[in-house]
């Protein structure tokens, strides 16, 4: 992989770079407006995010994890963490008051410095995180396919000037669902360890990858060992979304937490709700905003899509 120079902070940009950054900014604004409209029109409730909480995503086990520091502080005599994702909040909210919900959720993941050079990792990012009660993976696929096909079509119609100015109008393909579905086991057999990059370089339309062993909240069929979860990979880019059908059965949740060595005391509420049968079957996912805009704009580093770049290993004053 060719190392990528990190994006500069706003005060360091040349006049030409300011123009480019402004065009990317217009595409970010348009993308947020278009995606959130799709979810609102589909009947989703728009929840505001939290930043500090006792429960957050353990991000473990995850074969792609590279977390260097987990931020934990005491407030009012209780330990809280910065959100690595609002997965626990989503599962409880979708099981109770908000059966179809989404959140533009700011997530902090202090990745190892070497990830600063991949162009795909940032230590603060925002995901459009959504969850649906009683939904299947297929429901999520259809929703995301509709949202992304609609977005790209609308961008090509309404954002021609900004896309052309950054040289992406012709290069950006129109999308067409349904996207192909691959099983991770088949890809590993075909390509070996580098399957993700290999698939991304071969496809011309987005593709779903299913059956990825990871955190306790993703659904695992104990009889077959298969996982009912998914990532979405964009052509020549890589992952922009991950999600799953969820575990809600008490015995399975506990068993997986124990197997994974996850600290149960940080998840008392979700455990309690599962025990009382109040955790409902749901499915959902999160779309990485900087990643989807990174794909759309074709930037070398997704932090170029952030006004205040969050490149692992580099802390600017702002
Ligand atoms: N948002 C993801 C999901 O819905 C979880 C994550 O970000 N790790 O599954």
mmCIF file of N, CA and C in Angstrom, residues 106-210:
data_model
loop_
_atom_site.group_PDB
_atom_site.id
_atom_site.type_symbol
_atom_site.label_atom_id
_atom_site.label_comp_id
_atom_site.label_asym_id
_atom_site.label_seq_id
_atom_site.Cartn_x
_atom_site.Cartn_y
_atom_site.Cartn_z
ATOM 1 N N UNK A 106 -21.381 10.564 16.571
ATOM 2 C CA UNK A 106 -19.939 10.789 16.575
ATOM 3 C C UNK A 106 -19.244 9.685 17.363
ATOM 4 N N UNK A 107 -18.279 9.031 16.769
ATOM 5 C CA UNK A 107 -17.590 7.912 17.405
ATOM 6 C C UNK A 107 -16.110 8.208 17.548
ATOM 7 N N UNK A 108 -15.564 7.830 18.707
ATOM 8 C CA UNK A 108 -14.137 8.023 18.975
ATOM 9 C C UNK A 108 -13.472 6.657 18.993
ATOM 10 N N UNK A 109 -12.518 6.466 18.127
ATOM 11 C CA UNK A 109 -11.744 5.215 18.128
ATOM 12 C C UNK A 109 -10.277 5.586 17.939
ATOM 13 N N UNK A 110 -9.524 5.548 19.034
ATOM 14 C CA UNK A 110 -8.127 5.975 18.970
ATOM 15 C C UNK A 110 -7.307 4.841 18.337
ATOM 16 N N UNK A 111 -7.252 4.875 17.019
ATOM 17 C CA UNK A 111 -6.555 3.845 16.243
ATOM 18 C C UNK A 111 -5.047 4.029 16.381
ATOM 19 N N UNK A 112 -4.313 2.949 16.193
ATOM 20 C CA UNK A 112 -2.847 3.030 16.228
ATOM 21 C C UNK A 112 -2.359 3.999 15.127
ATOM 22 N N UNK A 113 -1.232 4.694 15.422
ATOM 23 C CA UNK A 113 -0.717 5.718 14.495
ATOM 24 C C UNK A 113 -0.508 5.201 13.075
ATOM 25 N N UNK A 114 -0.068 3.925 12.947
ATOM 26 C CA UNK A 114 0.206 3.437 11.581
ATOM 27 C C UNK A 114 -1.041 3.438 10.691
ATOM 28 N N UNK A 115 -2.204 3.442 11.302
ATOM 29 C CA UNK A 115 -3.446 3.500 10.521
ATOM 30 C C UNK A 115 -3.662 4.873 9.885
ATOM 31 N N UNK A 116 -2.849 5.858 10.288
ATOM 32 C CA UNK A 116 -2.941 7.189 9.675
ATOM 33 C C UNK A 116 -2.610 7.148 8.194
ATOM 34 N N UNK A 117 -1.879 6.111 7.788
ATOM 35 C CA UNK A 117 -1.402 6.046 6.405
ATOM 36 C C UNK A 117 -2.307 5.243 5.476
ATOM 37 N N UNK A 118 -3.368 4.635 6.010
ATOM 38 C CA UNK A 118 -4.221 3.812 5.137
ATOM 39 C C UNK A 118 -5.146 4.678 4.282
ATOM 40 N N UNK A 119 -5.397 5.903 4.755
ATOM 41 C CA UNK A 119 -6.339 6.766 4.033
ATOM 42 C C UNK A 119 -7.793 6.458 4.376
ATOM 43 N N UNK A 120 -8.017 5.410 5.165
ATOM 44 C CA UNK A 120 -9.387 4.963 5.444
ATOM 45 C C UNK A 120 -9.744 5.056 6.931
ATOM 46 N N UNK A 121 -8.767 5.395 7.770
ATOM 47 C CA UNK A 121 -9.030 5.422 9.207
ATOM 48 C C UNK A 121 -8.878 6.831 9.767
ATOM 49 N N UNK A 122 -9.776 7.197 10.658
ATOM 50 C CA UNK A 122 -9.698 8.466 11.378
ATOM 51 C C UNK A 122 -10.093 8.196 12.831
ATOM 52 N N UNK A 123 -9.567 9.003 13.751
ATOM 53 C CA UNK A 123 -9.818 8.656 15.158
ATOM 54 C C UNK A 123 -11.106 9.240 15.731
ATOM 55 N N UNK A 124 -11.736 10.151 14.981
ATOM 56 C CA UNK A 124 -13.117 10.553 15.289
ATOM 57 C C UNK A 124 -13.853 10.537 13.981
ATOM 58 N N UNK A 125 -15.004 9.874 13.952
ATOM 59 C CA UNK A 125 -15.782 9.858 12.716
ATOM 60 C C UNK A 125 -17.258 9.878 13.071
ATOM 61 N N UNK A 126 -18.074 10.017 12.036
ATOM 62 C CA UNK A 126 -19.523 10.025 12.264
ATOM 63 C C UNK A 126 -20.149 8.913 11.455
ATOM 64 N N UNK A 127 -21.017 8.130 12.101
ATOM 65 C CA UNK A 127 -21.757 7.171 11.296
ATOM 66 C C UNK A 127 -23.252 7.471 11.334
ATOM 67 N N UNK A 128 -23.887 7.202 10.194
ATOM 68 C CA UNK A 128 -25.351 7.215 10.164
ATOM 69 C C UNK A 128 -25.738 5.819 10.621
ATOM 70 N N UNK A 129 -26.071 5.739 11.918
ATOM 71 C CA UNK A 129 -26.286 4.451 12.573
ATOM 72 C C UNK A 129 -27.788 4.219 12.669
ATOM 73 N N UNK A 130 -28.274 3.083 12.171
ATOM 74 C CA UNK A 130 -29.728 2.866 12.187
ATOM 75 C C UNK A 130 -30.072 1.470 12.667
ATOM 76 N N UNK A 131 -31.304 1.310 13.148
ATOM 77 C CA UNK A 131 -31.748 0.026 13.697
ATOM 78 C C UNK A 131 -33.243 -0.119 13.457
ATOM 79 N N UNK A 132 -33.682 -1.335 13.158
ATOM 80 C CA UNK A 132 -35.091 -1.583 12.822
ATOM 81 C C UNK A 132 -35.591 -2.822 13.573
ATOM 82 N N UNK A 133 -36.683 -2.630 14.318
ATOM 83 C CA UNK A 133 -37.262 -3.772 15.043
ATOM 84 C C UNK A 133 -37.856 -4.781 14.062
ATOM 85 N N UNK A 134 -37.670 -6.067 14.370
ATOM 86 C CA UNK A 134 -38.226 -7.170 13.554
ATOM 87 C C UNK A 134 -37.765 -7.182 12.110
ATOM 88 N N UNK A 135 -36.589 -6.631 11.839
ATOM 89 C CA UNK A 135 -36.116 -6.624 10.443
ATOM 90 C C UNK A 135 -35.129 -7.764 10.208
ATOM 91 N N UNK A 136 -34.975 -8.119 8.940
ATOM 92 C CA UNK A 136 -33.988 -9.134 8.560
ATOM 93 C C UNK A 136 -32.830 -8.437 7.841
ATOM 94 N N UNK A 137 -31.781 -9.206 7.587
ATOM 95 C CA UNK A 137 -30.653 -8.671 6.820
ATOM 96 C C UNK A 137 -31.121 -8.204 5.447
ATOM 97 N N UNK A 138 -32.020 -8.977 4.858
ATOM 98 C CA UNK A 138 -32.536 -8.620 3.513
ATOM 99 C C UNK A 138 -33.225 -7.254 3.534
ATOM 100 N N UNK A 139 -33.962 -6.967 4.616
ATOM 101 C CA UNK A 139 -34.621 -5.652 4.736
ATOM 102 C C UNK A 139 -33.567 -4.535 4.757
ATOM 103 N N UNK A 140 -32.481 -4.800 5.500
ATOM 104 C CA UNK A 140 -31.420 -3.796 5.596
ATOM 105 C C UNK A 140 -30.750 -3.614 4.223
ATOM 106 N N UNK A 141 -30.494 -4.712 3.529
ATOM 107 C CA UNK A 141 -29.854 -4.623 2.201
ATOM 108 C C UNK A 141 -30.688 -3.729 1.281
ATOM 109 N N UNK A 142 -31.994 -3.993 1.259
ATOM 110 C CA UNK A 142 -32.878 -3.256 0.344
ATOM 111 C C UNK A 142 -32.891 -1.760 0.691
ATOM 112 N N UNK A 143 -32.976 -1.473 1.989
ATOM 113 C CA UNK A 143 -33.001 -0.071 2.428
ATOM 114 C C UNK A 143 -31.714 0.657 2.017
ATOM 115 N N UNK A 144 -30.571 0.021 2.279
ATOM 116 C CA UNK A 144 -29.279 0.656 1.984
ATOM 117 C C UNK A 144 -29.084 0.789 0.469
ATOM 118 N N UNK A 145 -29.495 -0.225 -0.266
ATOM 119 C CA UNK A 145 -29.376 -0.155 -1.731
ATOM 120 C C UNK A 145 -30.199 1.020 -2.258
ATOM 121 N N UNK A 146 -31.416 1.164 -1.747
ATOM 122 C CA UNK A 146 -32.271 2.284 -2.163
ATOM 123 C C UNK A 146 -31.615 3.617 -1.794
ATOM 124 N N UNK A 147 -31.141 3.706 -0.544
ATOM 125 C CA UNK A 147 -30.553 4.973 -0.074
ATOM 126 C C UNK A 147 -29.333 5.364 -0.920
ATOM 127 N N UNK A 148 -28.460 4.399 -1.206
ATOM 128 C CA UNK A 148 -27.222 4.743 -1.923
ATOM 129 C C UNK A 148 -27.464 4.994 -3.412
ATOM 130 N N UNK A 149 -28.346 4.207 -4.027
ATOM 131 C CA UNK A 149 -28.652 4.430 -5.454
ATOM 132 C C UNK A 149 -29.294 5.802 -5.629
ATOM 133 N N UNK A 150 -30.213 6.138 -4.702
ATOM 134 C CA UNK A 150 -30.879 7.448 -4.738
ATOM 135 C C UNK A 150 -29.856 8.571 -4.567
ATOM 136 N N UNK A 151 -28.954 8.385 -3.609
ATOM 137 C CA UNK A 151 -27.946 9.414 -3.317
ATOM 138 C C UNK A 151 -27.061 9.699 -4.534
ATOM 139 N N UNK A 152 -26.527 8.655 -5.137
ATOM 140 C CA UNK A 152 -25.583 8.870 -6.250
ATOM 141 C C UNK A 152 -26.295 9.501 -7.454
ATOM 142 N N UNK A 153 -27.501 9.044 -7.704
ATOM 143 C CA UNK A 153 -28.274 9.606 -8.813
ATOM 144 C C UNK A 153 -28.517 11.108 -8.573
ATOM 145 N N UNK A 154 -28.926 11.429 -7.337
ATOM 146 C CA UNK A 154 -29.227 12.827 -7.004
ATOM 147 C C UNK A 154 -27.962 13.689 -7.056
ATOM 148 N N UNK A 155 -26.845 13.138 -6.581
ATOM 149 C CA UNK A 155 -25.574 13.880 -6.614
ATOM 150 C C UNK A 155 -25.187 14.204 -8.058
ATOM 151 N N UNK A 156 -25.344 13.228 -8.947
ATOM 152 C CA UNK A 156 -24.948 13.425 -10.338
ATOM 153 C C UNK A 156 -25.841 14.460 -11.013
ATOM 154 N N UNK A 157 -27.056 14.575 -10.508
ATOM 155 C CA UNK A 157 -27.980 15.551 -11.077
ATOM 156 C C UNK A 157 -27.734 16.945 -10.471
ATOM 157 N N UNK A 158 -27.640 17.009 -9.144
ATOM 158 C CA UNK A 158 -27.617 18.314 -8.470
ATOM 159 C C UNK A 158 -26.223 18.847 -8.137
ATOM 160 N N UNK A 159 -25.230 17.988 -8.133
ATOM 161 C CA UNK A 159 -23.896 18.403 -7.677
ATOM 162 C C UNK A 159 -22.864 18.273 -8.794
ATOM 163 N N UNK A 160 -23.314 18.427 -10.023
ATOM 164 C CA UNK A 160 -22.421 18.238 -11.172
ATOM 165 C C UNK A 160 -21.214 19.182 -11.092
ATOM 166 N N UNK A 161 -21.495 20.429 -10.721
ATOM 167 C CA UNK A 161 -20.414 21.425 -10.707
ATOM 168 C C UNK A 161 -19.330 21.065 -9.689
ATOM 169 N N UNK A 162 -19.762 20.746 -8.460
ATOM 170 C CA UNK A 162 -18.783 20.420 -7.407
ATOM 171 C C UNK A 162 -18.037 19.131 -7.746
ATOM 172 N N UNK A 163 -18.757 18.132 -8.257
ATOM 173 C CA UNK A 163 -18.098 16.855 -8.601
ATOM 174 C C UNK A 163 -17.118 17.053 -9.754
ATOM 175 N N UNK A 164 -17.486 17.847 -10.742
ATOM 176 C CA UNK A 164 -16.599 18.096 -11.884
ATOM 177 C C UNK A 164 -15.352 18.838 -11.430
ATOM 178 N N UNK A 165 -15.539 19.813 -10.543
ATOM 179 C CA UNK A 165 -14.405 20.618 -10.076
ATOM 180 C C UNK A 165 -13.344 19.758 -9.390
ATOM 181 N N UNK A 166 -13.757 18.672 -8.738
ATOM 182 C CA UNK A 166 -12.771 17.802 -8.083
ATOM 183 C C UNK A 166 -12.456 16.561 -8.951
ATOM 184 N N UNK A 167 -12.921 16.592 -10.191
ATOM 185 C CA UNK A 167 -12.582 15.533 -11.154
ATOM 186 C C UNK A 167 -13.276 14.208 -10.900
ATOM 187 N N UNK A 168 -14.494 14.236 -10.298
ATOM 188 C CA UNK A 168 -15.150 12.968 -9.962
ATOM 189 C C UNK A 168 -16.473 12.745 -10.700
ATOM 190 N N UNK A 169 -16.907 13.722 -11.499
ATOM 191 C CA UNK A 169 -18.232 13.550 -12.102
ATOM 192 C C UNK A 169 -18.286 12.322 -13.012
ATOM 193 N N UNK A 170 -17.329 12.215 -13.942
ATOM 194 C CA UNK A 170 -17.357 11.078 -14.887
ATOM 195 C C UNK A 170 -16.931 9.778 -14.215
ATOM 196 N N UNK A 171 -16.026 9.886 -13.245
ATOM 197 C CA UNK A 171 -15.468 8.674 -12.616
ATOM 198 C C UNK A 171 -16.462 7.979 -11.682
ATOM 199 N N UNK A 172 -17.485 8.704 -11.261
ATOM 200 C CA UNK A 172 -18.408 8.134 -10.265
ATOM 201 C C UNK A 172 -19.524 7.349 -10.957
ATOM 202 N N UNK A 173 -19.541 6.014 -10.794
ATOM 203 C CA UNK A 173 -20.567 5.241 -11.500
ATOM 204 C C UNK A 173 -21.937 5.357 -10.841
ATOM 205 N N UNK A 174 -22.974 5.305 -11.659
ATOM 206 C CA UNK A 174 -24.332 5.216 -11.135
ATOM 207 C C UNK A 174 -24.477 3.828 -10.513
ATOM 208 N N UNK A 175 -25.187 3.741 -9.403
ATOM 209 C CA UNK A 175 -25.309 2.432 -8.738
ATOM 210 C C UNK A 175 -26.641 1.783 -9.079
ATOM 211 N N UNK A 176 -26.604 0.456 -9.063
ATOM 212 C CA UNK A 176 -27.821 -0.295 -9.368
ATOM 213 C C UNK A 176 -27.936 -1.508 -8.469
ATOM 214 N N UNK A 177 -29.021 -1.549 -7.667
ATOM 215 C CA UNK A 177 -29.248 -2.714 -6.811
ATOM 216 C C UNK A 177 -29.973 -3.803 -7.562
ATOM 217 N N UNK A 178 -30.145 -5.007 -7.029
ATOM 218 C CA UNK A 178 -29.507 -5.455 -5.794
ATOM 219 C C UNK A 178 -27.995 -5.682 -5.977
ATOM 220 N N UNK A 179 -27.258 -5.397 -4.890
ATOM 221 C CA UNK A 179 -25.803 -5.624 -4.932
ATOM 222 C C UNK A 179 -25.522 -7.106 -4.698
ATOM 223 N N UNK A 180 -24.411 -7.584 -5.287
ATOM 224 C CA UNK A 180 -24.025 -8.995 -5.092
ATOM 225 C C UNK A 180 -23.706 -9.282 -3.624
ATOM 226 N N UNK A 181 -23.902 -10.540 -3.234
ATOM 227 C CA UNK A 181 -23.623 -10.960 -1.848
ATOM 228 C C UNK A 181 -22.561 -12.049 -1.872
ATOM 229 N N UNK A 182 -21.493 -11.865 -1.103
ATOM 230 C CA UNK A 182 -20.432 -12.875 -0.993
ATOM 231 C C UNK A 182 -20.326 -13.355 0.446
ATOM 232 N N UNK A 183 -20.018 -14.634 0.610
ATOM 233 C CA UNK A 183 -19.749 -15.167 1.942
ATOM 234 C C UNK A 183 -18.243 -15.036 2.221
ATOM 235 N N UNK A 184 -17.915 -14.489 3.370
ATOM 236 C CA UNK A 184 -16.509 -14.280 3.731
ATOM 237 C C UNK A 184 -15.679 -15.562 3.634
ATOM 238 N N UNK A 185 -16.290 -16.698 3.985
ATOM 239 C CA UNK A 185 -15.528 -17.959 3.930
ATOM 240 C C UNK A 185 -15.107 -18.303 2.501
ATOM 241 N N UNK A 186 -16.010 -18.066 1.546
ATOM 242 C CA UNK A 186 -15.677 -18.331 0.137
ATOM 243 C C UNK A 186 -14.561 -17.403 -0.331
ATOM 244 N N UNK A 187 -14.632 -16.144 0.105
ATOM 245 C CA UNK A 187 -13.616 -15.173 -0.331
ATOM 246 C C UNK A 187 -12.253 -15.510 0.247
ATOM 247 N N UNK A 188 -12.256 -15.944 1.516
ATOM 248 C CA UNK A 188 -10.989 -16.335 2.151
ATOM 249 C C UNK A 188 -10.369 -17.518 1.420
ATOM 250 N N UNK A 189 -11.244 -18.472 1.007
ATOM 251 C CA UNK A 189 -10.748 -19.641 0.291
ATOM 252 C C UNK A 189 -10.150 -19.228 -1.056
ATOM 253 N N UNK A 190 -10.776 -18.238 -1.693
ATOM 254 C CA UNK A 190 -10.326 -17.826 -3.029
ATOM 255 C C UNK A 190 -9.095 -16.909 -2.978
ATOM 256 N N UNK A 191 -9.123 -15.909 -2.088
ATOM 257 C CA UNK A 191 -8.070 -14.878 -2.099
ATOM 258 C C UNK A 191 -7.099 -14.951 -0.928
ATOM 259 N N UNK A 192 -7.455 -15.697 0.117
ATOM 260 C CA UNK A 192 -6.621 -15.663 1.323
ATOM 261 C C UNK A 192 -6.887 -14.417 2.132
ATOM 262 N N UNK A 193 -5.879 -14.027 2.936
ATOM 263 C CA UNK A 193 -6.050 -12.939 3.907
ATOM 264 C C UNK A 193 -6.417 -11.587 3.302
ATOM 265 N N UNK A 194 -5.988 -11.358 2.065
ATOM 266 C CA UNK A 194 -6.184 -10.030 1.457
ATOM 267 C C UNK A 194 -7.531 -9.914 0.743
ATOM 268 N N UNK A 195 -8.478 -10.786 1.107
ATOM 269 C CA UNK A 195 -9.741 -10.850 0.366
ATOM 270 C C UNK A 195 -10.459 -9.519 0.244
ATOM 271 N N UNK A 196 -10.407 -8.703 1.311
ATOM 272 C CA UNK A 196 -11.192 -7.470 1.259
ATOM 273 C C UNK A 196 -10.678 -6.529 0.160
ATOM 274 N N UNK A 197 -9.370 -6.322 0.148
ATOM 275 C CA UNK A 197 -8.780 -5.446 -0.868
ATOM 276 C C UNK A 197 -8.937 -6.053 -2.263
ATOM 277 N N UNK A 198 -8.804 -7.377 -2.363
ATOM 278 C CA UNK A 198 -8.930 -8.036 -3.673
ATOM 279 C C UNK A 198 -10.335 -7.893 -4.243
ATOM 280 N N UNK A 199 -11.342 -8.111 -3.378
ATOM 281 C CA UNK A 199 -12.717 -7.976 -3.864
ATOM 282 C C UNK A 199 -12.964 -6.529 -4.278
ATOM 283 N N UNK A 200 -12.541 -5.580 -3.420
ATOM 284 C CA UNK A 200 -12.784 -4.161 -3.730
ATOM 285 C C UNK A 200 -12.174 -3.777 -5.076
ATOM 286 N N UNK A 201 -11.023 -4.358 -5.404
ATOM 287 C CA UNK A 201 -10.378 -3.978 -6.665
ATOM 288 C C UNK A 201 -11.043 -4.652 -7.872
ATOM 289 N N UNK A 202 -11.797 -5.726 -7.639
ATOM 290 C CA UNK A 202 -12.406 -6.437 -8.780
ATOM 291 C C UNK A 202 -13.828 -6.005 -9.107
ATOM 292 N N UNK A 203 -14.565 -5.525 -8.099
ATOM 293 C CA UNK A 203 -15.983 -5.228 -8.344
ATOM 294 C C UNK A 203 -16.165 -3.872 -9.039
ATOM 295 N N UNK A 204 -17.282 -3.734 -9.756
ATOM 296 C CA UNK A 204 -17.601 -2.443 -10.382
ATOM 297 C C UNK A 204 -18.873 -1.848 -9.774
ATOM 298 N N UNK A 205 -19.567 -2.650 -8.960
ATOM 299 C CA UNK A 205 -20.730 -2.193 -8.197
ATOM 300 C C UNK A 205 -20.484 -2.590 -6.739
ATOM 301 N N UNK A 206 -21.145 -1.931 -5.773
ATOM 302 C CA UNK A 206 -20.936 -2.313 -4.371
ATOM 303 C C UNK A 206 -21.283 -3.788 -4.139
ATOM 304 N N UNK A 207 -20.702 -4.375 -3.098
ATOM 305 C CA UNK A 207 -20.994 -5.784 -2.791
ATOM 306 C C UNK A 207 -21.122 -5.984 -1.291
ATOM 307 N N UNK A 208 -22.045 -6.886 -0.935
ATOM 308 C CA UNK A 208 -22.221 -7.262 0.474
ATOM 309 C C UNK A 208 -21.311 -8.434 0.795
ATOM 310 N N UNK A 209 -20.681 -8.375 1.970
ATOM 311 C CA UNK A 209 -19.929 -9.520 2.474
ATOM 312 C C UNK A 209 -20.651 -9.978 3.736
ATOM 313 N N UNK A 210 -20.975 -11.251 3.818
ATOM 314 C CA UNK A 210 -21.685 -11.746 4.998
ATOM 315 C C UNK A 210 -20.798 -12.734 5.765
#
